[in-house]
Tab-separated table of N, CA and C in Angstrom:
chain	number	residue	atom	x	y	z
A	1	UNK	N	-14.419	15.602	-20.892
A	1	UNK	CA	-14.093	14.813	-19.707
A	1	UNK	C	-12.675	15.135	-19.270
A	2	UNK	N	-12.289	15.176	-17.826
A	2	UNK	CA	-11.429	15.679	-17.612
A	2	UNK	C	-10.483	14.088	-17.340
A	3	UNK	N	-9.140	14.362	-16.699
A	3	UNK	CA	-7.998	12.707	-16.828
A	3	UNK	C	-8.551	12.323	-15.101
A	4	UNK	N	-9.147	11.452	-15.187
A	4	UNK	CA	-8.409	11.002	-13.744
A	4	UNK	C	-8.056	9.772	-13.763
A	5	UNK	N	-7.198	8.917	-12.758
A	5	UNK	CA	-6.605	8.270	-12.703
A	5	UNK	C	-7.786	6.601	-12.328
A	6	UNK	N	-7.341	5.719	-13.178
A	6	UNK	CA	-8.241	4.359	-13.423
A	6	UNK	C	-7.957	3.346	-13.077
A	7	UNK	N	-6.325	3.090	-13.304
A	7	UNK	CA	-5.928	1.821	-12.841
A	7	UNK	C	-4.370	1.728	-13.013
A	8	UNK	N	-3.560	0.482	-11.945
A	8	UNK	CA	-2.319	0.463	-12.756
A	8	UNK	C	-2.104	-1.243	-12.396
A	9	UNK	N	-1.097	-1.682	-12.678
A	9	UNK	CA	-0.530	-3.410	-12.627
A	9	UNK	C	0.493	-3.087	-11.780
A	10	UNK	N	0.460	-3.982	-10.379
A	10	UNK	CA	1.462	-3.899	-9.580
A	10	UNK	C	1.964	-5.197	-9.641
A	11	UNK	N	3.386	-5.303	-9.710
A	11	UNK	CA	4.286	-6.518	-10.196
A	11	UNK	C	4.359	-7.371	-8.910
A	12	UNK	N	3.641	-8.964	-8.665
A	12	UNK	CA	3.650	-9.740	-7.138
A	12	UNK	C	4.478	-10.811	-7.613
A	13	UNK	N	4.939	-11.282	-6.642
A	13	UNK	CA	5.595	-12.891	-6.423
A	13	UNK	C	4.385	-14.026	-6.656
A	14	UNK	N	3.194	-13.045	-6.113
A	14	UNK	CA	2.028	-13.839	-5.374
A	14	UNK	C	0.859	-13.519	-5.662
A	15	UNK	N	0.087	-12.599	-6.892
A	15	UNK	CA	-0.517	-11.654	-7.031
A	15	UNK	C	-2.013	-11.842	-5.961
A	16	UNK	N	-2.312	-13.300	-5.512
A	16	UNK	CA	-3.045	-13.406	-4.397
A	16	UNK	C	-3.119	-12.692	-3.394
A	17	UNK	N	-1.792	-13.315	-2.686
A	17	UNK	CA	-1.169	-12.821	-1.265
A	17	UNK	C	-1.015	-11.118	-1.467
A	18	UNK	N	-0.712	-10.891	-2.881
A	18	UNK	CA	-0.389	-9.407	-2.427
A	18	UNK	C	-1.562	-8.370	-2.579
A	19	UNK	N	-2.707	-8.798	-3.398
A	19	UNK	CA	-3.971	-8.439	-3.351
A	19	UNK	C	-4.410	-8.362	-2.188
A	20	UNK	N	-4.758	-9.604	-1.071
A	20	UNK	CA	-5.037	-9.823	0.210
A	20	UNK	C	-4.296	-8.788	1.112
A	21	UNK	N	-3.350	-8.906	0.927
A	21	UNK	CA	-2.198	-7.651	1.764
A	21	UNK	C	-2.822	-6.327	1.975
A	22	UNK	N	-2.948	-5.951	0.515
A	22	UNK	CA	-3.713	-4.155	-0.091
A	22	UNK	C	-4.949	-4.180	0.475
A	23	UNK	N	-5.522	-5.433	0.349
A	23	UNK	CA	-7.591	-5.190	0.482
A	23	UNK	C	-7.481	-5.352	2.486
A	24	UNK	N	-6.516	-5.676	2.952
A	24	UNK	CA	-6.434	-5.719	4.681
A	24	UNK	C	-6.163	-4.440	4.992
A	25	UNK	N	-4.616	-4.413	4.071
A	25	UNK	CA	-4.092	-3.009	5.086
A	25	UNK	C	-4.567	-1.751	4.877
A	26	UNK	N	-5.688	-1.701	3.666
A	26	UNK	CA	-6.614	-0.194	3.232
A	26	UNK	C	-7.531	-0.425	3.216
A	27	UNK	N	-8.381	-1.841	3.378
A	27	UNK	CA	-9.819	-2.202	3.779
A	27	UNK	C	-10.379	-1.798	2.357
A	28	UNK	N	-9.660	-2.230	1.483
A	28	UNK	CA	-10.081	-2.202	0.291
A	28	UNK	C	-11.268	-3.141	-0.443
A	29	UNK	N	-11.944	-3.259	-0.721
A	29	UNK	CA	-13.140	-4.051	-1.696
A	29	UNK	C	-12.570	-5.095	-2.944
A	30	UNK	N	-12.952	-6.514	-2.624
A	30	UNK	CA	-12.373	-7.053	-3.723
A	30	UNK	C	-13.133	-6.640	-5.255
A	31	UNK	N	-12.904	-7.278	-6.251
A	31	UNK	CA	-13.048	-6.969	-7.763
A	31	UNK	C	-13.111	-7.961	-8.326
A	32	UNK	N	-13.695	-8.072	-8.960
A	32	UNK	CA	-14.262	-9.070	-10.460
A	32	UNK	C	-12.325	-9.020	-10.728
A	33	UNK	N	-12.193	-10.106	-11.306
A	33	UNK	CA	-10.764	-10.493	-11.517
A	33	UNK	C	-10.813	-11.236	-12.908
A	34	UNK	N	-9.493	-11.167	-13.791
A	34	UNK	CA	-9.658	-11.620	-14.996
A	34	UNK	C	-8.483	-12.210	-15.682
A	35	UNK	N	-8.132	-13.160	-16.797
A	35	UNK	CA	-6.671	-13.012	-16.884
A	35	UNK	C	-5.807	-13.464	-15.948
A	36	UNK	N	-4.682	-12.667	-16.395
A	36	UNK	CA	-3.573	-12.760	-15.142
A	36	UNK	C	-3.882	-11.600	-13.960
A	37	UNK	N	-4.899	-11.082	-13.833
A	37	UNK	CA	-4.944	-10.465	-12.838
A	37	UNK	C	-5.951	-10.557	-11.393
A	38	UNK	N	-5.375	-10.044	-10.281
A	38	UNK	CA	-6.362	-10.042	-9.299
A	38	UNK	C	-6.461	-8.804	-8.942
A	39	UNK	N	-7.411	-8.253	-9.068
A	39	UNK	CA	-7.836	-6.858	-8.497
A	39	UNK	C	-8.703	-6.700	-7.330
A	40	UNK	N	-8.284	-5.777	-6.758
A	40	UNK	CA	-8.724	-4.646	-6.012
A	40	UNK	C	-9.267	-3.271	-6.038
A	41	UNK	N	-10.443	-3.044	-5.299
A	41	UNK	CA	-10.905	-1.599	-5.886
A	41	UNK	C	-10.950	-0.732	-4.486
A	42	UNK	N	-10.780	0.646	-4.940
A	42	UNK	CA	-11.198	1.642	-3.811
A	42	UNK	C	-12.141	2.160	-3.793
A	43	UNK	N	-12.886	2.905	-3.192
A	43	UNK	CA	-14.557	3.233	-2.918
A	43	UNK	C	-14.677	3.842	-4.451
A	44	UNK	N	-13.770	5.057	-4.956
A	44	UNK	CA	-13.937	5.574	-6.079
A	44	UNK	C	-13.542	5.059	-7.320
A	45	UNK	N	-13.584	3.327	-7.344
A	45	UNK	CA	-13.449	2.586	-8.451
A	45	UNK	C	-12.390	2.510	-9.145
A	46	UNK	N	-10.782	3.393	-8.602
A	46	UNK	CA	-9.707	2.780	-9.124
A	46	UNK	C	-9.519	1.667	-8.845
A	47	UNK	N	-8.505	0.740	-9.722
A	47	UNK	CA	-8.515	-0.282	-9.623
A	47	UNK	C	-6.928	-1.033	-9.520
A	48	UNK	N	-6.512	-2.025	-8.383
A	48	UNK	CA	-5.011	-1.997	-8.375
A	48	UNK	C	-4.941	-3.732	-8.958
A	49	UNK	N	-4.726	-3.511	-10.172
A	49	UNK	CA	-4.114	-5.199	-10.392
A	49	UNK	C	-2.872	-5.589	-10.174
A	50	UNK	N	-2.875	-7.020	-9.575
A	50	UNK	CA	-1.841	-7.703	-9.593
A	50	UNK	C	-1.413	-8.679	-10.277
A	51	UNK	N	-0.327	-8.620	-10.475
A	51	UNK	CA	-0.321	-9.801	-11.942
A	51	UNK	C	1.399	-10.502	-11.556
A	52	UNK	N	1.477	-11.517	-11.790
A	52	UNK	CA	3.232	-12.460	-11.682
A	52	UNK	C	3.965	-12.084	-12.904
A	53	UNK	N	4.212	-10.683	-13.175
A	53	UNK	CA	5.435	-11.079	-14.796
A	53	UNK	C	6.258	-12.118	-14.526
A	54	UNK	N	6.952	-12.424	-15.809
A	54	UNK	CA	8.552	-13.375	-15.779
A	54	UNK	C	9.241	-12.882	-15.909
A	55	UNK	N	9.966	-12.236	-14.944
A	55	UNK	CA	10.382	-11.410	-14.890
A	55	UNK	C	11.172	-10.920	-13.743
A	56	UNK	N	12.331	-10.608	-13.118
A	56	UNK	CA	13.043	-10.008	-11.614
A	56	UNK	C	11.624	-8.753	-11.039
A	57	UNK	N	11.329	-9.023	-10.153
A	57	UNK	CA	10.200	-7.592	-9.931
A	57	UNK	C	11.371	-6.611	-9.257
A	58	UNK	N	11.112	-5.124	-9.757
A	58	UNK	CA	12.010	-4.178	-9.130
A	58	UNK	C	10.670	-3.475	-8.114
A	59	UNK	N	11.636	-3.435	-7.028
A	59	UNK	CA	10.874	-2.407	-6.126
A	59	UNK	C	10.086	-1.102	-6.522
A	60	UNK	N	9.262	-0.927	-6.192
A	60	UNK	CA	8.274	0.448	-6.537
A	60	UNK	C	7.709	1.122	-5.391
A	61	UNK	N	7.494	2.163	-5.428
A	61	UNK	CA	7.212	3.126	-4.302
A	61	UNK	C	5.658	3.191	-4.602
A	62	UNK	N	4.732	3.142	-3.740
A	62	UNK	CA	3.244	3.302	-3.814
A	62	UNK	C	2.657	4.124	-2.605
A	63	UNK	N	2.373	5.292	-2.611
A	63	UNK	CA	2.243	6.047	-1.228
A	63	UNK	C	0.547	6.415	-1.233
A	64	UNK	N	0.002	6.017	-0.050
A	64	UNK	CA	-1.511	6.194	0.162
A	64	UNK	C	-1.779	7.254	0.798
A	65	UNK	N	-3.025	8.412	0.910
A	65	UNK	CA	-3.426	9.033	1.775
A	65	UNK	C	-4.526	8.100	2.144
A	66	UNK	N	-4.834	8.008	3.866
A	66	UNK	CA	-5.619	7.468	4.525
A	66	UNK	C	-6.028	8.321	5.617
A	67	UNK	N	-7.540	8.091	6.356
A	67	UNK	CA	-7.588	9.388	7.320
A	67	UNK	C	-7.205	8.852	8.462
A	68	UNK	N	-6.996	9.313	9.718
A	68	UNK	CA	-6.299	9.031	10.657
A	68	UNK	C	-7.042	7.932	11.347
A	69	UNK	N	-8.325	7.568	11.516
A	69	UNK	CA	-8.717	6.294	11.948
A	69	UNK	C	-7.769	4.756	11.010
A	70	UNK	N	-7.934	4.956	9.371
A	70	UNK	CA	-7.661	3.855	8.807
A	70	UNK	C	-5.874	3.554	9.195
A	71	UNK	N	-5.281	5.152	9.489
A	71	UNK	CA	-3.869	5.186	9.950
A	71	UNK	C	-3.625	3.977	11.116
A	72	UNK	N	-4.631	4.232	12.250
A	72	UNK	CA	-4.546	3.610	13.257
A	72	UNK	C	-5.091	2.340	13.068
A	73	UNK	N	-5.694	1.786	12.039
A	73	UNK	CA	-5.928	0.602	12.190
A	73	UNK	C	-5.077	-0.325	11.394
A	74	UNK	N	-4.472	0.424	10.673
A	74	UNK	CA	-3.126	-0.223	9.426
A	74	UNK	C	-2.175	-0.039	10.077
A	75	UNK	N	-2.213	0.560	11.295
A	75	UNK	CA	-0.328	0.470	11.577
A	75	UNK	C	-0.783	-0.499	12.635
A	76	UNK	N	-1.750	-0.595	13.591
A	76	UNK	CA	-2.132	-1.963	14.488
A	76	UNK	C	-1.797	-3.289	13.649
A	77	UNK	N	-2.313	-3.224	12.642
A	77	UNK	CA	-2.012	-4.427	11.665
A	77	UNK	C	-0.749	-5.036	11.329
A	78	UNK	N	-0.327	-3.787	11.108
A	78	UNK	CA	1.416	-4.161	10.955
A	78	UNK	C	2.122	-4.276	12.287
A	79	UNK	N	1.627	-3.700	13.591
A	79	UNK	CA	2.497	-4.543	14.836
A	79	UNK	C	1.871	-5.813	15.193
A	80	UNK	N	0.615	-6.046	15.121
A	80	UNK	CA	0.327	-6.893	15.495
A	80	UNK	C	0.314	-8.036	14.655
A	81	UNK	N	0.662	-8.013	13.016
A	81	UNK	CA	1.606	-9.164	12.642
A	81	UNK	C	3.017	-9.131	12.481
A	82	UNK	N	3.309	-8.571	12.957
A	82	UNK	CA	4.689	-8.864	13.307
A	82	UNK	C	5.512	-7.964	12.036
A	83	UNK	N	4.719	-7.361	11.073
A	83	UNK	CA	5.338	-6.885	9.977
A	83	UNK	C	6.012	-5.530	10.044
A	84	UNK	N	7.437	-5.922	9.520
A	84	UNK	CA	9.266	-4.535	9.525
A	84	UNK	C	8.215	-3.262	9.111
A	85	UNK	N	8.381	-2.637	9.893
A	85	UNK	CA	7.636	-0.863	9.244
A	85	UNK	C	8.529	0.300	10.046
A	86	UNK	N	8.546	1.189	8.812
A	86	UNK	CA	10.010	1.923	9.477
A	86	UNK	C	8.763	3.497	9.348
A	87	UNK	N	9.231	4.885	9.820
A	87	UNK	CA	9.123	5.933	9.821
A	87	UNK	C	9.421	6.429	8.366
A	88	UNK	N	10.803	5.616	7.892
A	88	UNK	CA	11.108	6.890	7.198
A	88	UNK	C	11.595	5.816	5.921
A	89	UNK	N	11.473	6.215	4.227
A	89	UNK	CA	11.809	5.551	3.136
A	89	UNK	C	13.309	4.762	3.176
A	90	UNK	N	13.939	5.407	3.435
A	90	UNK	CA	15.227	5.077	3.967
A	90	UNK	C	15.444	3.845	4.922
A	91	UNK	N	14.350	3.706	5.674
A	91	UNK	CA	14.024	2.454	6.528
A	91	UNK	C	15.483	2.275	7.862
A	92	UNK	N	15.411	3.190	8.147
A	92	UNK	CA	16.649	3.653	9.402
A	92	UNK	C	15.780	3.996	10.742
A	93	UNK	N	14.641	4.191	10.841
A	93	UNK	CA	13.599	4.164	11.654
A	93	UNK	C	12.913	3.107	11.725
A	94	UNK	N	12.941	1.428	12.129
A	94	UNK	CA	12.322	0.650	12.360
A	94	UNK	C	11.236	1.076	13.612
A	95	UNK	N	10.281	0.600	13.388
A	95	UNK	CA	9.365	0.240	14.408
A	95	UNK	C	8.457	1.593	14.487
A	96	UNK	N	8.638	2.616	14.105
A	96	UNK	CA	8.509	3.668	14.312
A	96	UNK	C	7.405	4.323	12.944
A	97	UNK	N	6.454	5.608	14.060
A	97	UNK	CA	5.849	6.853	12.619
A	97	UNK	C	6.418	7.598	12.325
A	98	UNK	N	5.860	8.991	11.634
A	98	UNK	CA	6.582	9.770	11.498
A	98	UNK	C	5.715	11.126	11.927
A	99	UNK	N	5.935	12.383	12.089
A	99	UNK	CA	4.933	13.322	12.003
A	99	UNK	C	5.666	14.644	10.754
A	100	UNK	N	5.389	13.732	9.293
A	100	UNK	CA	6.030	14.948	8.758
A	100	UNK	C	4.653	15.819	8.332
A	101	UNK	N	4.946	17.010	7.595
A	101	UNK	CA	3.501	17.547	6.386
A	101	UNK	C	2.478	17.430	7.468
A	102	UNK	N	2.454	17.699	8.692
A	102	UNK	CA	1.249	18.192	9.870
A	102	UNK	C	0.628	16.685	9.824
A	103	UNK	N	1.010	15.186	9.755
A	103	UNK	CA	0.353	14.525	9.428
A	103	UNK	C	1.186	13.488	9.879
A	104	UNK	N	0.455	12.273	9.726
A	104	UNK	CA	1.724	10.538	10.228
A	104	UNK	C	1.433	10.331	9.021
A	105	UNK	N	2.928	9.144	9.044
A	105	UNK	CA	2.996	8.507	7.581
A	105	UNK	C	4.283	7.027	8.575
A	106	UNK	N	3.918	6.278	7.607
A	106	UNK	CA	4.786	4.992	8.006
A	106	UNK	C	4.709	3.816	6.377
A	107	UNK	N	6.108	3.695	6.844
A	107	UNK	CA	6.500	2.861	5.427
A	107	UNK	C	6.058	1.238	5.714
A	108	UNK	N	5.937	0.290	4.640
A	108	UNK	CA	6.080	-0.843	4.958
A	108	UNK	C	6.478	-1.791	3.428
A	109	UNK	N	6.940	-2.560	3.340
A	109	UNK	CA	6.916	-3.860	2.486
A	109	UNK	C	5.677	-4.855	2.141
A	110	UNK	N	5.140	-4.647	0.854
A	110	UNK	CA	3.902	-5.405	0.757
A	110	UNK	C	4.765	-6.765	0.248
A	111	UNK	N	4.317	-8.142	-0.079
A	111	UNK	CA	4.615	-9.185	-0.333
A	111	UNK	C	5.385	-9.278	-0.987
A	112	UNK	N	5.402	-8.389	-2.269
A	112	UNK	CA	6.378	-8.182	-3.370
A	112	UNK	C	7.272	-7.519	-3.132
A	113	UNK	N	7.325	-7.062	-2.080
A	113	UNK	CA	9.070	-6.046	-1.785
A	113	UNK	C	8.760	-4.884	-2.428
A	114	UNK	N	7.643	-4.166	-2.643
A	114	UNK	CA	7.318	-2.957	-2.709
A	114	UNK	C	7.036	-1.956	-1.804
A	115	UNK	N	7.569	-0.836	-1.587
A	115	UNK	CA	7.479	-0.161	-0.336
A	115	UNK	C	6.421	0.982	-0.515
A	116	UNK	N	5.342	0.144	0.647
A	116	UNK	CA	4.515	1.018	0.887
A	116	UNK	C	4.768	2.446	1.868
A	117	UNK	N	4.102	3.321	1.333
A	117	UNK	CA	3.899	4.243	2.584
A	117	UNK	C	2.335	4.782	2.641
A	118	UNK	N	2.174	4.523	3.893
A	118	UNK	CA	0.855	5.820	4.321
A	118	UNK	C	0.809	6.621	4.938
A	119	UNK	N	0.402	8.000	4.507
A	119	UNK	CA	0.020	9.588	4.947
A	119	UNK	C	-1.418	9.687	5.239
A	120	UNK	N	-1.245	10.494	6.160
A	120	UNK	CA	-2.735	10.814	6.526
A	120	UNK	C	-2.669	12.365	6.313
A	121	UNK	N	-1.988	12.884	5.439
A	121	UNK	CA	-1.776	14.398	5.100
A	121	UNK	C	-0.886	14.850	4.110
A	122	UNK	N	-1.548	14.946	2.525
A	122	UNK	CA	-1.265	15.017	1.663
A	122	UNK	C	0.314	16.409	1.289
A	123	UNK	N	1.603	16.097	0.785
A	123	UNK	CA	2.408	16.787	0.703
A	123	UNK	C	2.176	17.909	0.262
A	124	UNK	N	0.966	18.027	-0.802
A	124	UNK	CA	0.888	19.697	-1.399
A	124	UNK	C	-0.751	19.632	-0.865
């Protein structure tokens, strides 16, 4: 069997709210939930838990490829709630995409102060 990737624990304030966040803004599928966790799944059965450590949460970088329809319907989402989304990691481009890697990509803040980004065109 070869490695592929299964699951990881993303650190929430809210692990609800920030589940709800992921399963809107990638139209993700909820999950049997267990524990301290609330999960989320993607069509190919990875799985993103959220869980409250005790703990300061440090920011983490989480970057999606999405195809250019789900692009356009996740960045509608984010103007039309009102949610800070910049072009660029650096976040010096408010409001704004980007067209790097032949492709758009736009950053955002999920609940937990984790900065999302989505590509619709993978770097390598």
């Amino acid at each position: 069997m070869t490695a592929t990737f299964n699951h990881t624990i993303i650190a929430a304030k809210d692990r609800n709210e920030s589940a709800l966040f992921f399963r809107e803004l990638l139209e993700l599928s909820e999950a049997p939930s267990w524990g301290p966790f609330t999960n989320v799944r993607f069509a190919d059965g990875v799985l993103l838990q959220f869980a409250e450590p005790p703990v300061e949460i440090q920011m983490q970088h989480y970057a999606f490829l999405v195809d250019d329809e789900l692009f356009d319907r996740a960045h509608r989402m984010l103007r039309d709630r009102g949610i800070e989304h910049w072009a660029d990691p650096q976040m010096r481009r408010p409001g704004e995409t980007n067209n790097e890697h032949n492709g758009r990509g736009v950053y955002c803040k999920d609940p937990g102060g984790h900065l999302i980004e989505l590509i619709t065109r993978p770097y390598l």
